[in-house]
């Protein structure tokens, strides 16, 4: 039997033996363009729309998109999201409704009384805020660098266009307010 033939015989058996894998991504920010808070993704061929197999799902839950609902009107998933998103009063009200949420609240309270766990949570929060700040700083530096490079390219183009029209370097420097040494350097680098 050739490799391809063996694979085609064994593959369906292997897929059937796989346990379903579900990844849940919960965001405290808007990630996707659609309005609904819950999106589900599967591995799919974009050309034909064929789903590769149903053993892998990714669920994205976006907390900001969860519409304000009364606890009584919320389904089980919405109650969990309200629990995650809510303040202590909301968590307590939800805990009254569900033994699972009551247990979750109990665990949160237990962990929040453990000084080591509190220290770890604070450390994690500081790390996440530092990471966000580093990303914002890098983005700002990138924008500033882009402006700087853009200004340099604009100045270079103006200088070379004026030089092509036989405007003397001294007059270019005077008109553009660019130092004469820089003007001469740009002209010389273009000539070489």
Short mmCIF file of N, CA and C in Angstrom, two decimals:
data_model
loop_
_atom_site.label_atom_id
_atom_site.label_comp_id
_atom_site.label_asym_id
_atom_site.label_seq_id
_atom_site.Cartn_x
_atom_site.Cartn_y
_atom_site.Cartn_z
N UNK A 1 0.84 -1.17 0.00
CA UNK A 1 0.00 0.00 0.00
C UNK A 1 0.90 1.25 0.00
N UNK A 2 0.56 2.23 -0.81
CA UNK A 2 1.33 3.47 -0.87
C UNK A 2 0.93 4.40 0.27
N UNK A 3 1.78 5.41 0.50
CA UNK A 3 1.55 6.32 1.62
C UNK A 3 0.18 6.98 1.54
N UNK A 4 -0.19 7.53 0.40
CA UNK A 4 -1.48 8.21 0.25
C UNK A 4 -2.66 7.30 0.51
N UNK A 5 -2.57 6.07 0.06
CA UNK A 5 -3.66 5.11 0.26
C UNK A 5 -3.80 4.78 1.74
N UNK A 6 -2.68 4.60 2.41
CA UNK A 6 -2.72 4.29 3.84
C UNK A 6 -3.33 5.45 4.61
N UNK A 7 -2.94 6.65 4.25
CA UNK A 7 -3.44 7.84 4.93
C UNK A 7 -4.94 7.97 4.75
N UNK A 8 -5.44 7.73 3.54
CA UNK A 8 -6.87 7.89 3.29
C UNK A 8 -7.69 6.86 4.06
N UNK A 9 -7.12 5.71 4.33
CA UNK A 9 -7.82 4.69 5.08
C UNK A 9 -7.79 5.01 6.57
N UNK A 10 -6.66 5.52 7.06
CA UNK A 10 -6.50 5.73 8.50
C UNK A 10 -7.05 7.08 8.96
N UNK A 11 -7.08 8.10 8.10
CA UNK A 11 -7.48 9.44 8.51
C UNK A 11 -8.88 9.51 9.12
N UNK A 12 -9.91 8.92 8.50
CA UNK A 12 -11.24 9.02 9.12
C UNK A 12 -11.27 8.39 10.51
N UNK A 13 -10.55 7.34 10.73
CA UNK A 13 -10.51 6.71 12.04
C UNK A 13 -9.85 7.65 13.04
N UNK A 14 -8.76 8.28 12.62
CA UNK A 14 -8.05 9.19 13.52
C UNK A 14 -8.92 10.38 13.89
N UNK A 15 -9.64 10.96 12.94
CA UNK A 15 -10.50 12.11 13.22
C UNK A 15 -11.60 11.71 14.19
N UNK A 16 -12.20 10.57 13.99
CA UNK A 16 -13.26 10.11 14.88
C UNK A 16 -12.73 9.90 16.30
N UNK A 17 -11.46 9.54 16.44
CA UNK A 17 -10.89 9.31 17.76
C UNK A 17 -10.52 10.61 18.48
N UNK A 18 -10.44 11.70 17.71
CA UNK A 18 -10.07 12.99 18.32
C UNK A 18 -11.17 13.48 19.24
N UNK A 19 -10.76 14.05 20.34
CA UNK A 19 -11.71 14.72 21.22
C UNK A 19 -11.91 16.13 20.70
N UNK A 20 -13.09 16.64 20.82
CA UNK A 20 -13.39 17.99 20.34
C UNK A 20 -12.59 19.00 21.17
N UNK A 21 -11.99 19.97 20.49
CA UNK A 21 -11.23 21.02 21.14
C UNK A 21 -11.97 22.33 20.96
N UNK A 22 -12.22 23.00 22.06
CA UNK A 22 -12.91 24.28 22.02
C UNK A 22 -12.03 25.31 22.72
N UNK A 23 -11.71 26.36 22.01
CA UNK A 23 -10.94 27.47 22.58
C UNK A 23 -11.91 28.61 22.80
N UNK A 24 -11.86 29.19 23.99
CA UNK A 24 -12.75 30.30 24.32
C UNK A 24 -11.88 31.53 24.55
N UNK A 25 -12.17 32.58 23.80
CA UNK A 25 -11.45 33.84 23.92
C UNK A 25 -12.45 34.86 24.45
N UNK A 26 -12.16 35.40 25.63
CA UNK A 26 -13.04 36.41 26.23
C UNK A 26 -12.27 37.72 26.23
N UNK A 27 -12.85 38.74 25.59
CA UNK A 27 -12.17 40.02 25.51
C UNK A 27 -12.94 41.08 26.28
N UNK A 28 -12.21 42.02 26.81
CA UNK A 28 -12.83 43.18 27.46
C UNK A 28 -12.74 44.37 26.51
N UNK A 29 -12.65 44.09 25.23
CA UNK A 29 -12.59 45.11 24.19
C UNK A 29 -13.27 44.54 22.95
N UNK A 30 -13.64 45.41 22.03
CA UNK A 30 -14.27 44.98 20.79
C UNK A 30 -13.19 44.47 19.86
N UNK A 31 -13.34 43.24 19.39
CA UNK A 31 -12.35 42.60 18.53
C UNK A 31 -12.84 42.45 17.10
N UNK A 32 -14.10 42.10 16.95
CA UNK A 32 -14.66 41.77 15.64
C UNK A 32 -15.69 42.81 15.21
N UNK A 33 -15.91 42.96 13.89
CA UNK A 33 -16.82 44.01 13.42
C UNK A 33 -18.31 43.72 13.64
N UNK A 34 -18.69 42.48 13.84
CA UNK A 34 -20.12 42.20 13.99
C UNK A 34 -20.65 42.70 15.33
N UNK A 35 -21.96 42.85 15.43
CA UNK A 35 -22.56 43.45 16.63
C UNK A 35 -22.76 42.47 17.78
N UNK A 36 -23.01 41.20 17.45
CA UNK A 36 -23.31 40.22 18.49
C UNK A 36 -22.06 39.89 19.30
N UNK A 37 -22.23 39.62 20.57
CA UNK A 37 -21.10 39.39 21.49
C UNK A 37 -20.45 38.02 21.32
N UNK A 38 -21.11 37.07 20.67
CA UNK A 38 -20.60 35.70 20.58
C UNK A 38 -20.37 35.32 19.12
N UNK A 39 -19.14 34.97 18.80
CA UNK A 39 -18.79 34.51 17.45
C UNK A 39 -18.16 33.13 17.56
N UNK A 40 -18.45 32.26 16.59
CA UNK A 40 -17.88 30.92 16.56
C UNK A 40 -17.13 30.72 15.25
N UNK A 41 -15.93 30.14 15.33
CA UNK A 41 -15.11 29.91 14.15
C UNK A 41 -14.71 28.44 14.08
N UNK A 42 -14.57 27.96 12.85
CA UNK A 42 -14.08 26.62 12.60
C UNK A 42 -13.05 26.69 11.48
N UNK A 43 -12.23 25.64 11.34
CA UNK A 43 -11.25 25.58 10.26
C UNK A 43 -12.01 25.27 8.97
N UNK A 44 -11.88 26.19 8.00
CA UNK A 44 -12.68 26.07 6.79
C UNK A 44 -11.85 26.44 5.57
N UNK A 45 -12.13 25.81 4.46
CA UNK A 45 -11.51 26.16 3.19
C UNK A 45 -12.23 27.41 2.67
N UNK A 46 -11.52 28.55 2.57
CA UNK A 46 -12.19 29.78 2.15
C UNK A 46 -12.70 29.74 0.71
N UNK A 47 -12.10 28.89 -0.11
CA UNK A 47 -12.50 28.83 -1.52
C UNK A 47 -13.86 28.17 -1.68
N UNK A 48 -14.04 27.03 -1.05
CA UNK A 48 -15.30 26.31 -1.23
C UNK A 48 -16.22 26.35 -0.03
N UNK A 49 -15.73 26.84 1.09
CA UNK A 49 -16.54 26.89 2.30
C UNK A 49 -16.68 25.56 3.01
N UNK A 50 -15.85 24.59 2.64
CA UNK A 50 -15.92 23.28 3.27
C UNK A 50 -15.24 23.33 4.63
N UNK A 51 -15.95 22.84 5.65
CA UNK A 51 -15.37 22.77 6.99
C UNK A 51 -14.45 21.56 7.04
N UNK A 52 -13.22 21.77 7.48
CA UNK A 52 -12.22 20.70 7.51
C UNK A 52 -12.70 19.56 8.40
N UNK A 53 -12.97 19.87 9.64
CA UNK A 53 -13.63 18.93 10.53
C UNK A 53 -14.19 19.71 11.70
N UNK A 54 -15.18 19.12 12.35
CA UNK A 54 -15.91 19.85 13.39
C UNK A 54 -15.32 19.64 14.78
N UNK A 55 -14.10 19.14 14.85
CA UNK A 55 -13.49 18.86 16.14
C UNK A 55 -12.75 20.05 16.72
N UNK A 56 -12.75 21.17 16.02
CA UNK A 56 -12.06 22.36 16.51
C UNK A 56 -13.00 23.56 16.37
N UNK A 57 -13.23 24.24 17.47
CA UNK A 57 -14.05 25.45 17.46
C UNK A 57 -13.34 26.52 18.28
N UNK A 58 -13.50 27.75 17.82
CA UNK A 58 -13.00 28.89 18.58
C UNK A 58 -14.20 29.80 18.83
N UNK A 59 -14.46 30.07 20.09
CA UNK A 59 -15.56 30.95 20.47
C UNK A 59 -14.96 32.25 20.98
N UNK A 60 -15.42 33.36 20.44
CA UNK A 60 -14.97 34.68 20.88
C UNK A 60 -16.16 35.35 21.56
N UNK A 61 -15.94 35.73 22.81
CA UNK A 61 -16.97 36.39 23.61
C UNK A 61 -16.47 37.79 23.93
N UNK A 62 -17.16 38.80 23.42
CA UNK A 62 -16.73 40.19 23.60
C UNK A 62 -17.62 40.87 24.64
N UNK A 63 -17.07 41.10 25.82
CA UNK A 63 -17.85 41.65 26.93
C UNK A 63 -18.48 43.01 26.63
N UNK A 64 -17.80 43.94 25.95
CA UNK A 64 -18.44 45.24 25.70
C UNK A 64 -19.70 45.15 24.84
N UNK A 65 -19.84 44.09 24.05
CA UNK A 65 -21.01 43.96 23.19
C UNK A 65 -22.20 43.33 23.90
N UNK A 66 -21.99 42.83 25.10
CA UNK A 66 -23.09 42.22 25.85
C UNK A 66 -24.05 43.31 26.27
N UNK A 67 -25.26 43.25 25.76
CA UNK A 67 -26.26 44.27 26.07
C UNK A 67 -26.73 44.11 27.51
N UNK A 68 -27.01 45.23 28.16
CA UNK A 68 -27.49 45.20 29.54
C UNK A 68 -28.81 44.44 29.58
N UNK A 69 -28.84 43.39 30.36
CA UNK A 69 -30.04 42.56 30.52
C UNK A 69 -30.29 42.37 32.00
N UNK A 70 -31.53 42.10 32.31
CA UNK A 70 -31.79 41.72 33.69
C UNK A 70 -31.33 40.28 33.84
N UNK A 71 -30.97 39.92 35.03
CA UNK A 71 -30.49 38.57 35.29
C UNK A 71 -31.55 37.54 34.91
N UNK A 72 -32.80 37.88 35.14
CA UNK A 72 -33.89 36.95 34.85
C UNK A 72 -34.01 36.69 33.34
N UNK A 73 -33.67 37.67 32.50
CA UNK A 73 -33.80 37.52 31.05
C UNK A 73 -32.56 36.91 30.40
N UNK A 74 -31.47 36.76 31.14
CA UNK A 74 -30.21 36.28 30.57
C UNK A 74 -30.18 34.76 30.48
N UNK A 75 -29.58 34.25 29.41
CA UNK A 75 -29.39 32.80 29.30
C UNK A 75 -28.14 32.43 30.11
N UNK A 76 -27.80 31.15 30.17
CA UNK A 76 -26.67 30.70 31.01
C UNK A 76 -25.35 31.36 30.61
N UNK A 77 -25.07 31.44 29.31
CA UNK A 77 -23.83 32.07 28.85
C UNK A 77 -23.80 33.54 29.22
N UNK A 78 -24.90 34.23 29.02
CA UNK A 78 -24.97 35.66 29.36
C UNK A 78 -24.79 35.88 30.86
N UNK A 79 -25.31 34.96 31.66
CA UNK A 79 -25.12 35.07 33.11
C UNK A 79 -23.64 34.96 33.48
N UNK A 80 -22.93 34.03 32.83
CA UNK A 80 -21.49 33.91 33.09
C UNK A 80 -20.77 35.19 32.68
N UNK A 81 -21.13 35.72 31.54
CA UNK A 81 -20.47 36.95 31.07
C UNK A 81 -20.82 38.13 31.97
N UNK A 82 -22.07 38.21 32.41
CA UNK A 82 -22.45 39.26 33.35
C UNK A 82 -21.67 39.10 34.66
N UNK A 83 -21.46 37.87 35.05
CA UNK A 83 -20.68 37.57 36.27
C UNK A 83 -19.24 38.09 36.11
N UNK A 84 -18.63 37.81 34.95
CA UNK A 84 -17.26 38.26 34.71
C UNK A 84 -17.16 39.77 34.60
N UNK A 85 -18.16 40.35 33.97
CA UNK A 85 -18.14 41.78 33.68
C UNK A 85 -18.61 42.61 34.87
N UNK A 86 -19.45 42.03 35.72
CA UNK A 86 -20.16 42.79 36.72
C UNK A 86 -19.38 43.15 37.97
N UNK A 87 -19.98 44.02 38.74
CA UNK A 87 -19.43 44.40 40.03
C UNK A 87 -19.84 43.36 41.08
N UNK A 88 -19.43 43.59 42.33
CA UNK A 88 -19.72 42.61 43.39
C UNK A 88 -21.22 42.39 43.59
N UNK A 89 -22.00 43.45 43.48
CA UNK A 89 -23.45 43.34 43.67
C UNK A 89 -24.05 42.42 42.60
N UNK A 90 -23.61 42.58 41.36
CA UNK A 90 -24.09 41.73 40.26
C UNK A 90 -23.67 40.29 40.48
N UNK A 91 -22.42 40.10 40.89
CA UNK A 91 -21.91 38.74 41.13
C UNK A 91 -22.73 38.06 42.23
N UNK A 92 -23.03 38.78 43.30
CA UNK A 92 -23.81 38.21 44.39
C UNK A 92 -25.23 37.86 43.94
N UNK A 93 -25.83 38.74 43.13
CA UNK A 93 -27.18 38.47 42.64
C UNK A 93 -27.19 37.24 41.74
N UNK A 94 -26.17 37.10 40.92
CA UNK A 94 -26.08 35.93 40.05
C UNK A 94 -25.81 34.66 40.85
N UNK A 95 -25.03 34.78 41.93
CA UNK A 95 -24.71 33.63 42.77
C UNK A 95 -25.96 33.07 43.44
N UNK A 96 -26.92 33.93 43.72
CA UNK A 96 -28.18 33.48 44.32
C UNK A 96 -28.95 32.61 43.32
N UNK A 97 -28.84 32.92 42.05
CA UNK A 97 -29.57 32.23 40.98
C UNK A 97 -28.98 30.86 40.62
N UNK A 98 -27.65 30.70 40.79
CA UNK A 98 -26.99 29.50 40.27
C UNK A 98 -25.97 28.96 41.26
N UNK A 99 -26.05 27.66 41.51
CA UNK A 99 -25.08 27.05 42.43
C UNK A 99 -23.67 27.09 41.84
N UNK A 100 -23.55 27.01 40.51
CA UNK A 100 -22.23 27.07 39.86
C UNK A 100 -21.61 28.46 40.05
N UNK A 101 -22.43 29.49 39.84
CA UNK A 101 -21.91 30.86 40.02
C UNK A 101 -21.66 31.16 41.50
N UNK A 102 -22.44 30.53 42.36
CA UNK A 102 -22.20 30.69 43.80
C UNK A 102 -20.84 30.11 44.16
N UNK A 103 -20.53 28.93 43.60
CA UNK A 103 -19.22 28.30 43.84
C UNK A 103 -18.10 29.17 43.26
N UNK A 104 -18.31 29.74 42.07
CA UNK A 104 -17.30 30.61 41.45
C UNK A 104 -17.05 31.84 42.33
N UNK A 105 -18.12 32.44 42.85
CA UNK A 105 -17.96 33.60 43.73
C UNK A 105 -17.23 33.21 45.01
N UNK A 106 -17.56 32.05 45.54
CA UNK A 106 -16.88 31.56 46.74
C UNK A 106 -15.39 31.39 46.49
N UNK A 107 -15.03 30.84 45.34
CA UNK A 107 -13.60 30.66 45.00
C UNK A 107 -12.91 32.01 44.83
N UNK A 108 -13.58 32.95 44.20
CA UNK A 108 -12.99 34.29 44.03
C UNK A 108 -12.73 34.92 45.39
N UNK A 109 -13.71 34.81 46.28
CA UNK A 109 -13.55 35.39 47.62
C UNK A 109 -12.42 34.69 48.38
N UNK A 110 -12.36 33.36 48.25
CA UNK A 110 -11.30 32.60 48.93
C UNK A 110 -9.93 33.03 48.40
N UNK A 111 -9.81 33.11 47.08
CA UNK A 111 -8.52 33.49 46.48
C UNK A 111 -8.14 34.94 46.82
N UNK A 112 -9.14 35.81 46.92
CA UNK A 112 -8.84 37.21 47.21
C UNK A 112 -8.40 37.42 48.66
N UNK A 113 -8.61 36.43 49.52
CA UNK A 113 -8.16 36.53 50.90
C UNK A 113 -6.76 35.95 51.09
N UNK A 114 -6.26 35.24 50.09
CA UNK A 114 -4.93 34.67 50.16
C UNK A 114 -3.92 35.73 49.70
N UNK A 115 -3.05 36.21 50.60
CA UNK A 115 -2.11 37.28 50.23
C UNK A 115 -1.22 36.94 49.03
N UNK A 116 -0.82 35.68 48.92
CA UNK A 116 0.03 35.28 47.80
C UNK A 116 -0.72 35.38 46.47
N UNK A 117 -1.99 34.96 46.48
CA UNK A 117 -2.81 35.04 45.27
C UNK A 117 -3.07 36.49 44.89
N UNK A 118 -3.35 37.32 45.90
CA UNK A 118 -3.57 38.76 45.64
C UNK A 118 -2.31 39.37 45.05
N UNK A 119 -1.15 39.01 45.60
CA UNK A 119 0.12 39.53 45.08
C UNK A 119 0.33 39.10 43.63
N UNK A 120 0.00 37.84 43.33
CA UNK A 120 0.14 37.35 41.95
C UNK A 120 -0.81 38.09 41.01
N UNK A 121 -2.03 38.32 41.46
CA UNK A 121 -3.02 39.03 40.62
C UNK A 121 -2.57 40.47 40.36
N UNK A 122 -2.08 41.13 41.40
CA UNK A 122 -1.59 42.51 41.24
C UNK A 122 -0.39 42.53 40.30
N UNK A 123 0.50 41.57 40.47
CA UNK A 123 1.68 41.49 39.61
C UNK A 123 1.26 41.28 38.16
N UNK A 124 0.30 40.40 37.94
CA UNK A 124 -0.20 40.14 36.58
C UNK A 124 -0.83 41.40 35.99
N UNK A 125 -1.62 42.10 36.79
CA UNK A 125 -2.27 43.32 36.30
C UNK A 125 -1.23 44.38 35.95
N UNK A 126 -0.22 44.52 36.79
CA UNK A 126 0.86 45.48 36.51
C UNK A 126 1.58 45.09 35.23
N UNK A 127 1.86 43.79 35.07
CA UNK A 127 2.53 43.30 33.86
C UNK A 127 1.71 43.64 32.62
N UNK A 128 0.40 43.38 32.68
CA UNK A 128 -0.47 43.65 31.53
C UNK A 128 -0.52 45.15 31.21
N UNK A 129 -0.59 45.97 32.25
CA UNK A 129 -0.62 47.43 32.02
C UNK A 129 0.72 47.91 31.47
N UNK A 130 1.81 47.36 31.99
CA UNK A 130 3.14 47.72 31.46
C UNK A 130 3.26 47.32 30.00
N UNK A 131 2.78 46.13 29.66
CA UNK A 131 2.84 45.66 28.27
C UNK A 131 2.03 46.58 27.37
N UNK A 132 0.84 46.95 27.81
CA UNK A 132 0.00 47.87 27.04
C UNK A 132 0.70 49.21 26.85
N UNK A 133 1.33 49.70 27.91
CA UNK A 133 2.04 50.98 27.83
C UNK A 133 3.22 50.88 26.86
N UNK A 134 3.95 49.76 26.92
CA UNK A 134 5.08 49.57 25.99
C UNK A 134 4.58 49.56 24.54
N UNK A 135 3.46 48.90 24.31
CA UNK A 135 2.90 48.86 22.96
C UNK A 135 2.47 50.25 22.51
N UNK A 136 1.82 51.01 23.41
CA UNK A 136 1.40 52.37 23.05
C UNK A 136 2.62 53.25 22.79
N UNK A 137 3.65 53.11 23.64
CA UNK A 137 4.87 53.88 23.44
C UNK A 137 5.54 53.54 22.12
N UNK A 138 5.59 52.25 21.80
CA UNK A 138 6.20 51.82 20.53
C UNK A 138 5.40 52.35 19.35
N UNK A 139 4.09 52.32 19.47
CA UNK A 139 3.25 52.85 18.39
C UNK A 139 3.49 54.35 18.22
N UNK A 140 3.55 55.07 19.34
CA UNK A 140 3.81 56.51 19.28
C UNK A 140 5.17 56.79 18.65
N UNK A 141 6.19 56.03 19.09
CA UNK A 141 7.53 56.22 18.51
C UNK A 141 7.52 55.90 17.02
N UNK A 142 6.77 54.88 16.64
CA UNK A 142 6.65 54.53 15.23
C UNK A 142 6.00 55.64 14.43
N UNK A 143 4.95 56.22 14.99
CA UNK A 143 4.26 57.33 14.32
C UNK A 143 5.20 58.53 14.19
N UNK A 144 5.91 58.84 15.29
CA UNK A 144 6.84 59.97 15.26
C UNK A 144 7.96 59.72 14.27
N UNK A 145 8.49 58.49 14.25
CA UNK A 145 9.56 58.15 13.30
C UNK A 145 9.04 58.25 11.87
N UNK A 146 7.81 57.81 11.65
CA UNK A 146 7.20 57.91 10.33
C UNK A 146 7.05 59.35 9.89
N UNK A 147 6.64 60.21 10.81
CA UNK A 147 6.53 61.64 10.48
C UNK A 147 7.89 62.21 10.13
N UNK A 148 8.89 61.81 10.92
CA UNK A 148 10.26 62.29 10.70
C UNK A 148 10.77 61.85 9.33
N UNK A 149 10.59 60.58 9.01
CA UNK A 149 11.04 60.05 7.72
C UNK A 149 10.27 60.72 6.59
N UNK A 150 8.95 60.89 6.77
CA UNK A 150 8.13 61.54 5.75
C UNK A 150 8.57 62.97 5.50
N UNK A 151 8.87 63.69 6.59
CA UNK A 151 9.33 65.08 6.45
C UNK A 151 10.67 65.12 5.73
N UNK A 152 11.56 64.18 6.08
CA UNK A 152 12.87 64.13 5.42
C UNK A 152 12.71 63.85 3.92
N UNK A 153 11.84 62.91 3.57
CA UNK A 153 11.62 62.58 2.16
C UNK A 153 11.00 63.77 1.42
N UNK A 154 10.07 64.46 2.08
CA UNK A 154 9.46 65.65 1.47
C UNK A 154 10.51 66.72 1.24
N UNK A 155 11.33 66.97 2.28
CA UNK A 155 12.40 67.98 2.15
C UNK A 155 13.36 67.59 1.03
N UNK A 156 13.72 66.34 0.97
CA UNK A 156 14.64 65.86 -0.06
C UNK A 156 14.06 66.10 -1.45
N UNK A 157 12.78 65.77 -1.61
CA UNK A 157 12.14 65.96 -2.91
C UNK A 157 12.10 67.44 -3.29
N UNK A 158 11.77 68.30 -2.34
CA UNK A 158 11.72 69.74 -2.61
C UNK A 158 13.11 70.25 -3.01
N UNK A 159 14.11 69.85 -2.25
CA UNK A 159 15.48 70.30 -2.53
C UNK A 159 15.93 69.84 -3.91
N UNK A 160 15.69 68.57 -4.22
CA UNK A 160 16.14 68.05 -5.52
C UNK A 160 15.36 68.67 -6.68
N UNK A 161 14.07 68.92 -6.47
CA UNK A 161 13.28 69.60 -7.52
C UNK A 161 13.80 71.02 -7.75
N UNK A 162 14.10 71.73 -6.67
CA UNK A 162 14.62 73.09 -6.81
C UNK A 162 16.01 73.06 -7.46
N UNK A 163 16.83 72.10 -7.06
CA UNK A 163 18.17 71.97 -7.64
C UNK A 163 18.06 71.65 -9.14
N UNK A 164 17.10 70.84 -9.52
CA UNK A 164 16.89 70.51 -10.94
C UNK A 164 16.50 71.74 -11.74
N UNK A 165 15.90 72.74 -11.08
CA UNK A 165 15.53 74.00 -11.73
C UNK A 165 16.65 75.03 -11.63
N UNK A 166 17.85 74.55 -11.23
CA UNK A 166 19.06 75.39 -11.14
C UNK A 166 18.99 76.46 -10.05
N UNK A 167 18.21 76.21 -9.01
CA UNK A 167 18.19 77.13 -7.86
C UNK A 167 19.44 76.85 -7.04
N UNK A 168 20.22 77.87 -6.70
CA UNK A 168 21.44 77.66 -5.92
C UNK A 168 21.13 77.10 -4.52
N UNK A 169 22.04 76.30 -3.98
CA UNK A 169 21.88 75.66 -2.67
C UNK A 169 21.62 76.69 -1.58
N UNK A 170 22.29 77.83 -1.62
CA UNK A 170 22.11 78.87 -0.60
C UNK A 170 20.67 79.39 -0.60
N UNK A 171 20.10 79.59 -1.81
CA UNK A 171 18.73 80.08 -1.91
C UNK A 171 17.73 79.00 -1.46
N UNK A 172 18.02 77.74 -1.80
CA UNK A 172 17.17 76.62 -1.35
C UNK A 172 17.13 76.60 0.18
N UNK A 173 18.30 76.73 0.81
CA UNK A 173 18.37 76.72 2.27
C UNK A 173 17.59 77.89 2.86
N UNK A 174 17.73 79.03 2.23
CA UNK A 174 17.04 80.23 2.73
C UNK A 174 15.52 80.08 2.60
N UNK A 175 15.06 79.59 1.46
CA UNK A 175 13.61 79.47 1.22
C UNK A 175 12.96 78.35 2.04
N UNK A 176 13.66 77.25 2.20
CA UNK A 176 13.08 76.08 2.91
C UNK A 176 13.35 76.08 4.41
N UNK A 177 14.25 76.97 4.85
CA UNK A 177 14.67 77.01 6.28
C UNK A 177 15.36 75.72 6.69
N UNK A 178 15.97 75.04 5.70
CA UNK A 178 16.75 73.83 5.96
C UNK A 178 18.21 74.25 5.98
N UNK A 179 19.00 73.83 6.99
CA UNK A 179 20.41 74.24 7.05
C UNK A 179 21.15 73.96 5.73
N UNK A 180 22.02 74.89 5.37
CA UNK A 180 22.76 74.81 4.11
C UNK A 180 23.54 73.50 4.00
N UNK A 181 24.14 73.02 5.12
CA UNK A 181 24.91 71.78 5.09
C UNK A 181 24.02 70.60 4.70
N UNK A 182 22.78 70.59 5.21
CA UNK A 182 21.84 69.51 4.90
C UNK A 182 21.45 69.57 3.43
N UNK A 183 21.16 70.78 2.94
CA UNK A 183 20.81 70.95 1.53
C UNK A 183 21.94 70.45 0.64
N UNK A 184 23.17 70.87 0.93
CA UNK A 184 24.31 70.44 0.13
C UNK A 184 24.50 68.92 0.22
N UNK A 185 24.31 68.34 1.39
CA UNK A 185 24.46 66.90 1.57
C UNK A 185 23.45 66.12 0.74
N UNK A 186 22.22 66.59 0.70
CA UNK A 186 21.17 65.93 -0.08
C UNK A 186 21.48 66.02 -1.57
N UNK A 187 21.91 67.20 -2.01
CA UNK A 187 22.25 67.38 -3.43
C UNK A 187 23.42 66.48 -3.80
N UNK A 188 24.46 66.44 -2.98
CA UNK A 188 25.63 65.61 -3.26
C UNK A 188 25.28 64.12 -3.27
N UNK A 189 24.42 63.68 -2.34
CA UNK A 189 24.06 62.25 -2.31
C UNK A 189 23.25 61.87 -3.53
N UNK A 190 22.47 62.81 -4.08
CA UNK A 190 21.69 62.50 -5.27
C UNK A 190 22.56 62.47 -6.52
N UNK A 191 23.61 63.26 -6.52
CA UNK A 191 24.51 63.32 -7.67
C UNK A 191 25.32 62.03 -7.77
N UNK A 192 25.70 61.46 -6.62
CA UNK A 192 26.54 60.26 -6.62
C UNK A 192 25.75 59.11 -7.00
#
